[in-house]
Amino acid sequence: MLDVREELTPMMAQYTDLCEEHDDALVLFQVGDFYEAFCQAAETVARICEVTLTKREDSTGRYPMAGVPIDNAASYVERLLDSGYRVALADQVQPAEEASGLVDRAVTQLITPGTLVDDELLDGSTANYLGAVVRGRGDGGDGGDGGDGGDGGDDGANGTRRATATATYGLAVVDVSTGECLVTSGDRTTVVEEIERLAPAELLTAPEIDLDETAVASGAMHTSFDPGAFDLDAAREQVSAYARPDAVLASDEEIRAAGAVLAYAEYTQGGDRLDYVSRVTRFDPREYMRLDATALRSLELFESRSRSGRTLMGTLDETACALGRRRLEAWLRRPTIDRDEAEARLDAVEALSTEGVARETLREALREVYDLERLVGRVSRGRANARDLRSLATTLGVVPDVREALETVPDHDAGRLATLADRLDDCADVRSLVERAIVPDPPQEITEGGVVREGFDDELDEIRAVEREGRAWVSDLEARERERTGIDSLEVGYTQVHGYYIEVTNPNLDSVPDDYTRRQTLKNSERFYTPELKRREDEILSASERADALEYEVFCDVRDAVAAETERIQELADVLADLDVLATFAGVAVEHGYTRPTFGADALAIEGGRHPVVERTTEFVPNDVDFSKGEIALVTGPNMSGKSTYMRQIALTSIMAQAGCFVPASETRLRIVDRVFTRVGASDDIAGGQSTFMREMAELTEVLHGATGESLVLLDEVGRGTSTTDGLAIARATTEFLHDEVGATTLFATHYHELTDLADEYDGVFALHFTADRAGDDVTFLHRVAEGPSSSSYGVEVARLAGVPERVVERARNLVDAAERGDGEGGRADDTSGGDTNAAGREPDASSTDGRTAAATNGHDPRDAAGTGAGPEDVPETEQGDAGTDPAEKTLPASAQPTDGRAKSAPLPDPSAGPRDDTNHAREVLADIRAVDVARTTPMDALALLHDLQRRLDDTDREP
Ligand code: ADP
Ligand code: MG
């Protein structure tokens, strides 16, 4: 950056050194009350933080400079982090007045997305993880005997790939704000899935890891850290500062990952051991219901796919404090597969749900609970101020209320509630220490006094007494001197610069006594001091200074004493978090009519089940499901009839139950589910946009490899992204495989009506369907599931219900029948009832476009017409005649062109339509609307159609 070091001033040289030391970060360099950046970095800071770019000028030259005030540095740091920078805070670590020349500065904190500790930068409701991932050797069995060293050289790319597929990966995460540290290992899929689930904000990758291997964790900043930290021996030593590596962790990979993550965490926090990382916890993903990123997303657990923004988390989150909020998130992200654990939680929820007053008292108390985990983190890092300690005391103060409320809950002396109550340590000693030591409403600053309570420290009290006595003497001085001098207007005052003075106005200067010494001359008066006043002044100031310094010392002692109790406070936080979630589950259950699920059923069965999220905004129709009929349910029904909602509500019910929550159903009999898979067919995943058929198939692969007899599989329109023949074939083969090889509880929503034939062929496969009904002039969806497949022509049924002319309906039915007989061309020829009329009606179109003919006769599925040209040119001739008048109106822009699906079912013009007139035109539009096959129209097609219709109506309006 600055090439000639010798030519720099000492300060700029110091800055340059720090920048070189932290070359992966943006160094913010304390100069007084500002953090400054220079040169190129200054330009970055100015741009991102929107502050003025100025220049620093010294004896060696002019440098661009940009600074942000230290007082609200957090908001600027946040912007820099958001823009992908790490920020190194280089603070003055020596009081300016002690420095003989240049003030010492050092990087006290490296702020990165994964190592945030500032409340202002953190979201209270989610953990903020830093992760590290490593790859071990493949477990092909030759790792141990070491006899194959010779052919290592020609292993080549193939060998590497093989190793990647079978290797064990290690993953460790730490939340630097709370001290939580989790470690696991497994094959690549498992670990990638855990990365997705834990969603670290920053991920360290070991040198052997290719970035694209873990590119799935796209939300994370990727950091390459000192490769030495991933070294097994170094890592083992690093971990042993926190836990006995070989006792707690299961493999070298876990040790390496944990070592690296802890080393980096320490490095960012200034290099010392992080005392509040009091436990390194190993977990096995197999202890939890596995939910990969696709499942989390499509079930909308934490992120909504629609504009409503509603999620399961948002629906259930009535927690009282941040501890509970993060615990709720963790339970939903990792539902247990331990039935005893789930039952223990459910027992507690049941007990809490029966006693409303006790529950509300408990929640009221929990609302007073501060974020203990992060608070204790700050205490332990020596970053807590006096207010933090008072907040801690306040929280400890509600623990007795929590206990009291618990004691009024029925069955509180058994099960989980009893265990939690036993662990509820109110840390009375810590609280009393803080309350005795710290004033009730302390200032933000801890170095300027006013923090420590009177009576806590004798020495401090003595110094304060001296100060107080001195001040009292001064405040009496005015009266005394007025009397002594006879000057009634004499005043005693104080300025920061000159200290204490006695002020006498000019007319009275004659009466000033001899022991007054002049200090300052003003326009109308003179200021004096006396030797005694000077002595007192020195006494007061030095006492006050000493008191402030001593207060800071006393405060730090108290903070250290609290830090020594870190583990107890963390334990308390853990208990309060559980209680908050259990009480929340109970409250939500009562408020929304959830019931307790039971486990141990042979097959999943739900009566009167609802979708927990959808029911909050919609008059919801409850539905049943019963897998004792078989493990695979094929769900058919028109678009918008409720298939997707139904499938998701079943998965959400299982997730909620295994998190320990009551469920929205009148009765629920469940099996413990080891893993939930959800796959949404490409064309159905409009919100996602980026879905492709390839991706759909890749995801399907994961299901077929990963599912077990204990899994719950949701397949929503899988196979839709390709042609009918292919799609149907894939759907059928998938179902057969799931039936024969996997035995997972499966719900398959499909528009391939043919698939429901499988229900007749296989035991264990059964069909369900949703129907549409007519109410008045509207087609309505009852959203009610019924047994059996929907009638093969449900689309035609919907058309009839919608009021499509009987002749069209008839014709459509014939086409369906013909297709089902495998007689693609025969529809019209065989048709005796309406064939002639239909033929006549179609003539003009058939002759005008080839694609049209193909579309009209080619089977019953719209997708068969793909690529046949049945597109926008497929407009009735009457319209084409219109084209000359306004060519711009004739065709839709490419993006809005209706796809084959609509084009085929929509334009069947009224054969009697004469030359165009307003009414006829409008009638055509209406007929086209009626003719839409709702069952086979995707939302995209519907939009395109609407667009088309609007244009045509505009057209009508404009015609004379
Ligand atoms: P499909 O997958 O069959 O196209 P969806 O499940 O997407 O249908 O549901 C379509 C609409 O119907 C959604 O907006 C949903 O809110 C509503 N819906 C679905 N099931 C129900 C139900 N049981 N009760 C009330 N509304 C429902
Ligand atoms: Mg759907």
PDB file of C-alpha atoms in Angstrom, residues 501 503 506 520-527:
ATOM      1  CA  TYR A 501     -12.554  30.427  42.324  1.00  0.00           C
ATOM      2  CA  GLU A 503     -15.514  35.918  42.223  1.00  0.00           C
ATOM      3  CA  ASN A 506     -15.171  45.326  40.267  1.00  0.00           C
ATOM      4  CA  GLN A 520      -8.494  35.360  36.274  1.00  0.00           C
ATOM      5  CA  THR A 521      -9.732  38.788  35.170  1.00  0.00           C
ATOM      6  CA  LEU A 522     -13.145  39.182  33.578  1.00  0.00           C
ATOM      7  CA  LYS A 523     -14.870  42.271  32.241  1.00  0.00           C
ATOM      8  CA  ASN A 524     -16.840  43.168  35.346  1.00  0.00           C
ATOM      9  CA  SER A 525     -15.121  41.084  37.975  1.00  0.00           C
ATOM     10  CA  GLU A 526     -11.997  39.342  39.163  1.00  0.00           C
ATOM     11  CA  ARG A 527     -11.596  35.737  40.243  1.00  0.00           C
TER      12      ARG A 527
END
